[in-house]
GROMACS .gro file of C-alpha atoms in nm:
model
  202
    1MET     CA    1   1.045  -3.941  -0.012
    2PRO     CA    2   0.890  -3.729  -0.253
    3ARG     CA    3   0.886  -3.317  -0.282
    4SER     CA    4   0.541  -3.183  -0.120
    5ILE     CA    5   0.398  -2.841  -0.197
    6GLU     CA    6   0.485  -2.792   0.191
    7ASP     CA    7   0.880  -2.854   0.049
    8ASP     CA    8   0.863  -2.576  -0.250
    9PHE     CA    9   0.710  -2.344  -0.105
   10SER     CA   10   0.951  -2.355   0.223
   11LYS     CA   11   1.254  -2.354  -0.013
   12MET     CA   12   1.102  -2.058  -0.221
   13LEU     CA   13   1.096  -1.816   0.141
   14VAL     CA   14   1.422  -1.880   0.206
   15ARG     CA   15   1.542  -1.827  -0.164
   16THR     CA   16   1.290  -1.498  -0.279
   17GLY     CA   17   1.363  -1.366   0.086
   18ALA     CA   18   1.051  -1.365   0.166
   19LEU     CA   19   1.116  -1.517   0.482
   20GLN     CA   20   1.337  -1.260   0.761
   21PHE     CA   21   1.498  -1.303   1.119
   22GLY     CA   22   1.527  -1.027   1.307
   23MET     CA   23   1.305  -0.792   1.583
   24PHE     CA   24   0.982  -0.651   1.410
   25THR     CA   25   0.664  -0.433   1.472
   26LEU     CA   26   0.383  -0.620   1.303
   27SER     CA   27   0.068  -0.393   1.184
   28GLY     CA   28  -0.074  -0.500   1.533
   29GLY     CA   29   0.255  -0.339   1.759
   30ARG     CA   30   0.341  -0.694   1.838
   31ILE     CA   31   0.734  -0.745   1.882
   32SER     CA   32   0.779  -1.036   1.604
   33PRO     CA   33   1.061  -1.268   1.539
   34TYR     CA   34   1.055  -1.304   1.211
   35TYR     CA   35   0.873  -1.162   0.943
   36LEU     CA   36   0.721  -1.252   0.623
   37ASP     CA   37   0.726  -1.007   0.330
   38LEU     CA   38   0.525  -1.229   0.096
   39ARG     CA   39   0.521  -0.975  -0.152
   40VAL     CA   40   0.871  -0.948  -0.289
   41ILE     CA   41   0.712  -1.295  -0.417
   42PRO     CA   42   0.562  -1.101  -0.745
   43SER     CA   43   0.921  -0.970  -0.876
   44PHE     CA   44   1.031  -1.346  -0.866
   45PRO     CA   45   0.817  -1.453  -1.193
   46ASP     CA   46   0.902  -1.903  -1.150
   47ALA     CA   47   0.785  -1.791  -0.813
   48PHE     CA   48   0.478  -1.607  -0.820
   49HIS     CA   49   0.346  -1.797  -1.091
   50THR     CA   50   0.428  -2.178  -0.848
   51CYS     CA   51   0.190  -1.938  -0.547
   52SER     CA   52  -0.027  -1.879  -0.803
   53ASP     CA   53  -0.147  -2.292  -0.897
   54LEU     CA   54  -0.115  -2.318  -0.547
   55LEU     CA   55  -0.431  -2.074  -0.415
   56ALA     CA   56  -0.601  -2.161  -0.721
   57LYS     CA   57  -0.563  -2.577  -0.620
   58ASN     CA   58  -0.709  -2.451  -0.334
   59ALA     CA   59  -0.969  -2.222  -0.458
   60ARG     CA   60  -1.144  -2.480  -0.655
   61SER     CA   61  -1.185  -2.680  -0.335
   62ILE     CA   62  -1.398  -2.462  -0.205
   63GLU     CA   63  -1.782  -2.515  -0.336
   64GLY     CA   64  -1.997  -2.208  -0.423
   65ILE     CA   65  -1.773  -1.955  -0.430
   66ASP     CA   66  -1.916  -1.687  -0.721
   67LYS     CA   67  -1.624  -1.376  -0.659
   68ILE     CA   68  -1.296  -1.290  -0.572
   69GLY     CA   69  -1.216  -1.113  -0.280
   70GLY     CA   70  -0.891  -0.889  -0.227
   71ILE     CA   71  -0.759  -0.763   0.078
   72PRO     CA   72  -0.559  -0.425   0.054
   73THR     CA   73  -0.325  -0.481  -0.040
   74GLY     CA   74  -0.085  -0.784   0.009
   75GLY     CA   75  -0.353  -0.971  -0.084
   76LEU     CA   76  -0.431  -0.772  -0.411
   77PRO     CA   77  -0.244  -0.936  -0.602
   78TRP     CA   78  -0.369  -1.296  -0.535
   79ALA     CA   79  -0.656  -1.228  -0.551
   80SER     CA   80  -0.617  -1.051  -0.911
   81VAL     CA   81  -0.450  -1.364  -1.080
   82LEU     CA   82  -0.721  -1.634  -0.898
   83ALA     CA   83  -1.005  -1.455  -1.019
   84TYR     CA   84  -0.848  -1.435  -1.407
   85ALA     CA   85  -0.809  -1.882  -1.310
   86LEU     CA   86  -1.102  -1.896  -1.187
   87ALA     CA   87  -1.320  -1.705  -1.466
   88LYS     CA   88  -1.483  -1.547  -1.148
   89PRO     CA   89  -1.564  -1.193  -1.101
   90LEU     CA   90  -1.305  -0.966  -0.899
   91VAL     CA   91  -1.408  -0.674  -0.591
   92TYR     CA   92  -1.167  -0.537  -0.331
   93THR     CA   93  -1.222  -0.383  -0.040
   94ARG     CA   94  -1.116  -0.021   0.062
   95LYS     CA   95  -0.842   0.026   0.303
   96ASP     CA   96  -1.032   0.423   0.406
   97ILE     CA   97  -1.372   0.501   0.271
   98LYS     CA   98  -1.340   0.738  -0.058
   99LEU     CA   99  -1.439   1.085   0.006
  100HIS     CA  100  -1.565   1.151  -0.292
  101GLY     CA  101  -1.798   0.965  -0.606
  102ARG     CA  102  -1.949   0.696  -0.456
  103GLU     CA  103  -1.789   0.670  -0.099
  104LYS     CA  104  -1.748   0.336  -0.163
  105SER     CA  105  -1.591   0.091   0.084
  106VAL     CA  106  -1.590  -0.201  -0.187
  107GLU     CA  107  -1.476  -0.197  -0.526
  108GLY     CA  108  -1.627  -0.355  -0.835
  109ILE     CA  109  -1.992  -0.520  -0.840
  110LEU     CA  110  -2.117  -0.694  -0.574
  111THR     CA  111  -2.523  -0.805  -0.547
  112PRO     CA  112  -2.663  -0.880  -0.228
  113GLY     CA  113  -2.585  -1.245  -0.129
  114ASP     CA  114  -2.257  -1.289  -0.406
  115LYS     CA  115  -2.048  -1.548  -0.173
  116VAL     CA  116  -1.729  -1.400  -0.151
  117LEU     CA  117  -1.365  -1.558  -0.122
  118LEU     CA  118  -1.149  -1.329   0.055
  119ILE     CA  119  -0.827  -1.387  -0.011
  120ASP     CA  120  -0.515  -1.204   0.130
  121ASP     CA  121  -0.095  -1.361   0.160
  122VAL     CA  122  -0.075  -1.384   0.454
  123ILE     CA  123  -0.279  -1.372   0.821
  124THR     CA  124  -0.150  -1.334   1.144
  125THR     CA  125  -0.447  -1.233   1.379
  126GLY     CA  126  -0.738  -1.196   1.121
  127LYS     CA  127  -0.756  -0.824   1.165
  128ASN     CA  128  -0.710  -0.738   0.775
  129ILE     CA  129  -0.975  -1.068   0.701
  130LEU     CA  130  -1.197  -0.967   0.967
  131THR     CA  131  -1.214  -0.616   0.837
  132ALA     CA  132  -1.216  -0.664   0.448
  133LEU     CA  133  -1.518  -0.930   0.620
  134GLN     CA  134  -1.690  -0.673   0.751
  135SER     CA  135  -1.742  -0.419   0.425
  136ILE     CA  136  -1.816  -0.742   0.262
  137ARG     CA  137  -2.147  -0.781   0.470
  138GLY     CA  138  -2.227  -0.469   0.503
  139GLU     CA  139  -2.247  -0.431   0.135
  140GLY     CA  140  -2.489  -0.729   0.130
  141GLY     CA  141  -2.234  -0.991   0.009
  142VAL     CA  142  -2.156  -1.330   0.170
  143VAL     CA  143  -1.856  -1.405   0.342
  144GLU     CA  144  -1.798  -1.798   0.385
  145ASN     CA  145  -1.396  -1.869   0.389
  146ALA     CA  146  -1.077  -1.685   0.345
  147LEU     CA  147  -0.749  -1.834   0.162
  148VAL     CA  148  -0.388  -1.699   0.192
  149LEU     CA  149  -0.073  -1.834   0.119
  150LEU     CA  150   0.050  -1.854   0.462
  151ASP     CA  151  -0.102  -1.895   0.858
  152ARG     CA  152   0.108  -1.774   1.095
  153GLN     CA  153  -0.104  -1.956   1.348
  154GLU     CA  154  -0.148  -1.650   1.607
  155GLY     CA  155  -0.509  -1.686   1.649
  156GLY     CA  156  -0.674  -1.599   1.315
  157GLU     CA  157  -0.807  -1.853   1.193
  158GLN     CA  158  -1.008  -1.942   1.516
  159HIS     CA  159  -1.097  -1.567   1.514
  160LEU     CA  160  -1.286  -1.591   1.176
  161LEU     CA  161  -1.447  -1.932   1.290
  162LYS     CA  162  -1.615  -1.689   1.555
  163GLU     CA  163  -1.753  -1.512   1.244
  164GLY     CA  164  -1.870  -1.738   1.090
  165VAL     CA  165  -1.567  -1.797   0.836
  166LYS     CA  166  -1.352  -2.088   0.719
  167LEU     CA  167  -0.966  -2.009   0.661
  168HIS     CA  168  -0.752  -2.261   0.400
  169SER     CA  169  -0.405  -2.186   0.371
  170VAL     CA  170  -0.162  -2.380   0.193
  171ALA     CA  171   0.076  -2.415   0.445
  172ARG     CA  172   0.133  -2.336   0.789
  173ILE     CA  173   0.374  -2.202   1.004
  174SER     CA  174   0.434  -2.427   1.203
  175THR     CA  175   0.504  -2.712   0.911
  176VAL     CA  176   0.742  -2.429   0.717
  177ALA     CA  177   0.925  -2.439   1.028
  178GLN     CA  178   1.017  -2.801   1.045
  179LYS     CA  179   1.019  -2.860   0.678
  180LEU     CA  180   1.314  -2.516   0.640
  181LEU     CA  181   1.493  -2.747   0.938
  182ASP     CA  182   1.501  -3.065   0.828
  183MET     CA  183   1.647  -2.924   0.469
  184ASP     CA  184   1.873  -2.703   0.646
  185ALA     CA  185   1.791  -2.393   0.520
  186ILE     CA  186   1.784  -2.277   0.909
  187SER     CA  187   1.930  -2.363   1.191
  188LYS     CA  188   1.792  -2.439   1.503
  189GLY     CA  189   1.799  -2.133   1.671
  190GLN     CA  190   1.570  -1.990   1.405
  191TYR     CA  191   1.397  -2.302   1.445
  192GLU     CA  192   1.247  -2.264   1.721
  193GLU     CA  193   1.217  -1.820   1.701
  194LEU     CA  194   1.002  -1.957   1.385
  195ALA     CA  195   0.765  -2.243   1.646
  196GLY     CA  196   0.823  -2.019   1.965
  197VAL     CA  197   0.623  -1.777   1.839
  198ASN     CA  198   0.363  -2.043   1.734
  199GLU     CA  199   0.349  -2.229   2.084
  200LYS     CA  200   0.242  -1.894   2.268
  201THR     CA  201  -0.035  -1.796   2.062
  202GLU     CA  202  -0.157  -2.171   2.073
   0.00000   0.00000   0.00000
């Protein structure tokens, strides 16, 4: 059987150390038995190149994109390389509005009516994307799609749909967990930790 995108992506998570097991506190305050640190991937040029290509392939299937929108901080490197690959203008949101200068929540040139594809590395509940969404829409931009490398399948997709945004992802954690188990890259217990979180939130 030929290797799939999910096979290569799943192996890469282990090889780069992006997938870690333990007890981690996520940004929303919840405790998780695993953590995905995709910020390490740009430190591995081959993995960075592969993931960038996968994002670009997904983005090209989305119609009506005027600009690429990066979400701090995890989404910024991916948004930058994607804007370059697709020859699209780049904008990005700020976590905090500047208290000097123009006090902008969105950096770059955003014209009312521009359709912005939001980019982040991972989605859990969707909080970061929803925050960026409000900033973009507040400046007159239009957001109908968001693209991430990995969907943890913990309600983010449903939360975005309520705001009229379709989620696109390179991979989903349920698929990654099964691939890694099939390749003997993780133990049965680790598989259950990955799948268990998903089952509790679906």
